[in-house]
Amino acid sequence: MFPPRFLYFDLGNVLLKFSVEVMCRQMAEVAGIEPRRVHEVLFSDGLQADYELGRITSRGFHERFCAATGAAPDAEALRAAACDIFTLNVGLVPVVAGLYGAGYRLGILSNTCEAHWEHCRRRFRLLDELFGVHVLSYRVGAMKPDAAMFRAAAEAAGVEPHAIFFVDDIARHVAGARAAGFDAVPYTTTADLVAELRRRGIQFNY
């Protein structure tokens, strides 16, 4: 097995931990409604998917949320409530830093929206400092496991799909990446990920 020429990492629940439950609760508090209703609007009604696909802007997200819930929360307060849900997966940081230090090209391949991404890159500087390529669903107009997302990732990396390693916490995303020709593995623990990297001949200080 040859070492990959490019390594992509998922953002949510790989590089960063987050909670949908906390997001819904915090948005509900700002809007003065029940968390259950927030969850319905975001996920059952498809508002979050449209935002992550880039079909609506941040302003459009706020307008649709208000129309769907009958609430009128301040736009910035709602945005902050939706975004203050991320924490760094600290155990993975030395792995990523080691890969970067060893000269491996790194990228982020994520289903995410403009608000979440801008919040995370401001709060966690390593997303810009260590990862030279960011392939994000709201920019691409497609979401994992759609093949279009992986085609965009290969193009952005500038290498053939078979030369790309990818790690994601969601099984169907891993399957989609493999179908697109990537060498993809599920994220379970940092130790297991390091073992997968070593198995591929990747050498780095960790």
CSV table of C-alpha atoms in Angstrom, one decimal:
chain,number,residue,atom,x,y,z
A,1,MET,CA,0.0,0.0,0.0
A,2,PHE,CA,1.6,3.3,-1.1
A,3,PRO,CA,1.5,6.4,1.1
A,4,PRO,CA,-1.3,8.8,0.1
A,5,ARG,CA,-0.3,12.1,-1.5
A,6,PHE,CA,-3.1,14.1,0.2
A,7,LEU,CA,-5.0,13.6,3.5
A,8,TYR,CA,-8.6,14.9,4.0
A,9,PHE,CA,-10.2,15.2,7.5
A,10,ASP,CA,-13.9,15.6,8.3
A,11,LEU,CA,-14.6,18.6,10.5
A,12,GLY,CA,-17.5,17.7,12.8
A,13,ASN,CA,-16.9,14.9,15.3
A,14,VAL,CA,-13.4,14.3,13.9
A,15,LEU,CA,-11.4,17.5,14.2
A,16,LEU,CA,-14.0,19.2,16.3
A,17,LYS,CA,-16.7,17.8,18.6
A,18,PHE,CA,-20.2,19.3,18.5
A,19,SER,CA,-23.7,18.7,19.8
A,20,VAL,CA,-26.9,19.1,17.8
A,21,GLU,CA,-28.9,18.9,21.0
A,22,VAL,CA,-27.0,21.8,22.5
A,23,MET,CA,-27.5,23.8,19.3
A,24,CYS,CA,-31.3,23.2,19.3
A,25,ARG,CA,-31.5,24.1,23.0
A,26,GLN,CA,-29.5,27.3,22.7
A,27,MET,CA,-31.4,28.4,19.6
A,28,ALA,CA,-34.7,27.7,21.3
A,29,GLU,CA,-33.7,29.8,24.3
A,30,VAL,CA,-32.9,32.8,22.0
A,31,ALA,CA,-36.1,32.3,20.0
A,32,GLY,CA,-38.4,31.6,23.0
A,33,ILE,CA,-39.7,28.3,21.6
A,34,GLU,CA,-39.2,24.6,22.4
A,35,PRO,CA,-36.0,22.8,21.3
A,36,ARG,CA,-38.2,20.1,19.6
A,37,ARG,CA,-39.6,22.8,17.3
A,38,VAL,CA,-36.1,24.0,16.4
A,39,HIS,CA,-35.0,20.5,15.6
A,40,GLU,CA,-38.1,20.0,13.4
A,41,VAL,CA,-37.5,23.2,11.4
A,42,LEU,CA,-33.7,22.6,11.0
A,43,PHE,CA,-33.8,18.9,10.1
A,44,SER,CA,-37.3,17.6,9.3
A,45,ASP,CA,-38.2,20.7,7.3
A,46,GLY,CA,-34.7,20.8,5.6
A,47,LEU,CA,-33.6,24.3,6.6
A,48,GLN,CA,-30.2,23.1,7.8
A,49,ALA,CA,-29.6,21.0,4.6
A,50,ASP,CA,-30.5,24.0,2.4
A,51,TYR,CA,-28.0,26.2,4.3
A,52,GLU,CA,-25.3,23.6,4.1
A,53,LEU,CA,-25.9,23.2,0.4
A,54,GLY,CA,-25.5,26.9,-0.1
A,55,ARG,CA,-29.1,27.3,-1.4
A,56,ILE,CA,-29.7,30.1,1.1
A,57,THR,CA,-27.5,32.8,2.6
A,58,SER,CA,-27.1,33.4,6.3
A,59,ARG,CA,-29.8,36.1,6.0
A,60,GLY,CA,-32.1,33.7,4.2
A,61,PHE,CA,-31.6,31.2,7.0
A,62,HIS,CA,-32.7,33.7,9.6
A,63,GLU,CA,-35.7,34.8,7.6
A,64,ARG,CA,-36.9,31.2,7.0
A,65,PHE,CA,-36.3,30.3,10.6
A,66,CYS,CA,-38.5,33.2,11.7
A,67,ALA,CA,-41.2,32.4,9.2
A,68,ALA,CA,-41.3,28.7,10.1
A,69,THR,CA,-41.3,29.3,13.9
A,70,GLY,CA,-43.3,32.5,14.2
A,71,ALA,CA,-40.4,33.8,16.4
A,72,ALA,CA,-38.3,36.9,15.8
A,73,PRO,CA,-35.0,36.4,17.5
A,74,ASP,CA,-32.1,38.8,16.9
A,75,ALA,CA,-30.1,37.5,13.9
A,76,GLU,CA,-26.7,37.7,15.6
A,77,ALA,CA,-28.0,36.2,18.8
A,78,LEU,CA,-29.5,33.3,16.9
A,79,ARG,CA,-26.3,32.8,14.9
A,80,ALA,CA,-24.2,32.8,18.1
A,81,ALA,CA,-26.5,30.2,19.7
A,82,ALA,CA,-26.2,28.0,16.6
A,83,CYS,CA,-22.5,28.2,16.5
A,84,ASP,CA,-21.3,28.0,20.1
A,85,ILE,CA,-21.4,24.2,20.1
A,86,PHE,CA,-17.9,23.2,19.0
A,87,THR,CA,-14.9,22.0,21.0
A,88,LEU,CA,-11.5,20.9,19.8
A,89,ASN,CA,-10.8,17.2,19.6
A,90,VAL,CA,-7.6,17.8,21.5
A,91,GLY,CA,-6.3,14.2,21.2
A,92,LEU,CA,-6.1,14.6,17.4
A,93,VAL,CA,-4.2,17.9,17.4
A,94,PRO,CA,-0.7,16.3,17.8
A,95,VAL,CA,-1.5,13.9,15.0
A,96,VAL,CA,-2.4,16.7,12.6
A,97,ALA,CA,0.5,18.8,13.7
A,98,GLY,CA,2.8,15.9,13.2
A,99,LEU,CA,1.5,15.2,9.7
A,100,TYR,CA,1.8,18.9,8.8
A,101,GLY,CA,5.3,19.0,10.2
A,102,ALA,CA,6.3,16.0,8.2
A,103,GLY,CA,5.3,17.8,5.0
A,104,TYR,CA,2.0,16.0,4.2
A,105,ARG,CA,-0.7,18.0,2.4
A,106,LEU,CA,-3.8,18.3,4.5
A,107,GLY,CA,-7.4,19.4,3.8
A,108,ILE,CA,-10.8,19.6,5.3
A,109,LEU,CA,-13.8,17.9,3.6
A,110,SER,CA,-17.0,18.8,5.4
A,111,ASN,CA,-20.7,19.2,5.2
A,112,THR,CA,-21.1,22.6,6.9
A,113,CYS,CA,-22.7,26.0,6.5
A,114,GLU,CA,-21.2,29.5,6.3
A,115,ALA,CA,-22.0,30.4,9.9
A,116,HIS,CA,-20.5,27.3,11.4
A,117,TRP,CA,-17.4,27.4,9.2
A,118,GLU,CA,-16.6,31.1,9.9
A,119,HIS,CA,-17.2,30.6,13.6
A,120,CYS,CA,-14.9,27.6,13.7
A,121,ARG,CA,-12.0,29.1,11.7
A,122,ARG,CA,-12.1,32.2,13.9
A,123,ARG,CA,-12.0,30.1,17.1
A,124,PHE,CA,-9.7,27.3,16.0
A,125,ARG,CA,-6.7,28.8,14.1
A,126,LEU,CA,-5.3,25.4,13.2
A,127,LEU,CA,-8.1,25.0,10.6
A,128,ASP,CA,-6.3,27.7,8.5
A,129,GLU,CA,-2.8,27.2,9.7
A,130,LEU,CA,-2.5,23.4,9.2
A,131,PHE,CA,-5.0,22.7,6.4
A,132,GLY,CA,-4.3,24.2,3.0
A,133,VAL,CA,-7.5,23.1,1.3
A,134,HIS,CA,-11.1,23.5,2.5
A,135,VAL,CA,-13.8,21.7,0.6
A,136,LEU,CA,-17.1,22.7,2.1
A,137,SER,CA,-20.6,21.7,1.1
A,138,TYR,CA,-22.1,25.2,1.1
A,139,ARG,CA,-19.4,26.3,-1.4
A,140,VAL,CA,-19.5,23.2,-3.6
A,141,GLY,CA,-23.3,23.0,-3.7
A,142,ALA,CA,-23.2,19.3,-2.8
A,143,MET,CA,-23.0,17.2,0.4
A,144,LYS,CA,-21.3,14.0,1.3
A,145,PRO,CA,-21.9,11.2,0.3
A,146,ASP,CA,-22.8,12.8,-3.1
A,147,ALA,CA,-20.1,11.9,-5.6
A,148,ALA,CA,-19.9,15.6,-6.7
A,149,MET,CA,-18.5,16.4,-3.3
A,150,PHE,CA,-15.6,14.0,-3.7
A,151,ARG,CA,-15.0,15.1,-7.3
A,152,ALA,CA,-14.6,18.6,-6.0
A,153,ALA,CA,-12.3,17.4,-3.3
A,154,ALA,CA,-10.0,15.5,-5.7
A,155,GLU,CA,-9.9,18.6,-8.0
A,156,ALA,CA,-9.0,20.9,-5.1
A,157,ALA,CA,-6.3,18.5,-3.9
A,158,GLY,CA,-4.9,18.3,-7.4
A,159,VAL,CA,-4.3,14.5,-7.2
A,160,GLU,CA,-6.0,11.4,-8.4
A,161,PRO,CA,-8.7,10.0,-6.1
A,162,HIS,CA,-6.7,6.8,-5.3
A,163,ALA,CA,-3.9,9.0,-3.9
A,164,ILE,CA,-6.3,10.6,-1.3
A,165,PHE,CA,-6.7,9.4,2.3
A,166,PHE,CA,-10.0,10.5,4.0
A,167,VAL,CA,-11.3,10.0,7.5
A,168,ASP,CA,-14.9,10.6,8.5
A,169,ASP,CA,-17.1,9.6,11.5
A,170,ILE,CA,-20.2,8.7,9.4
A,171,ALA,CA,-20.2,5.3,7.7
A,172,ARG,CA,-22.2,6.4,4.6
A,173,HIS,CA,-19.7,9.2,4.0
A,174,VAL,CA,-16.8,6.7,4.1
A,175,ALA,CA,-18.7,4.5,1.7
A,176,GLY,CA,-19.3,7.4,-0.7
A,177,ALA,CA,-15.6,8.3,-0.6
A,178,ARG,CA,-14.6,4.7,-1.3
A,179,ALA,CA,-17.0,4.6,-4.2
A,180,ALA,CA,-15.3,7.7,-5.6
A,181,GLY,CA,-12.0,6.0,-5.4
A,182,PHE,CA,-10.6,7.5,-2.1
A,183,ASP,CA,-8.8,5.4,0.5
A,184,ALA,CA,-11.3,6.2,3.3
A,185,VAL,CA,-11.6,5.0,6.9
A,186,PRO,CA,-14.1,5.6,9.7
A,187,TYR,CA,-13.0,7.7,12.6
A,188,THR,CA,-13.4,5.8,15.9
A,189,THR,CA,-10.4,6.7,18.1
A,190,THR,CA,-7.2,8.7,17.5
A,191,ALA,CA,-5.2,5.5,18.2
A,192,ASP,CA,-7.1,3.6,15.5
A,193,LEU,CA,-6.5,6.5,13.1
A,194,VAL,CA,-2.8,6.6,13.8
A,195,ALA,CA,-2.7,2.8,13.2
A,196,GLU,CA,-4.4,3.3,9.8
A,197,LEU,CA,-1.9,6.0,8.9
A,198,ARG,CA,1.1,3.9,9.9
A,199,ARG,CA,-0.3,1.0,7.9
A,200,ARG,CA,-0.2,3.1,4.8
A,201,GLY,CA,3.5,4.0,5.3
A,202,ILE,CA,2.9,7.5,6.6
A,203,GLN,CA,5.8,8.5,8.8
A,204,PHE,CA,5.5,11.4,11.2
A,205,ASN,CA,6.4,12.5,14.7
A,206,TYR,CA,3.7,11.2,17.1
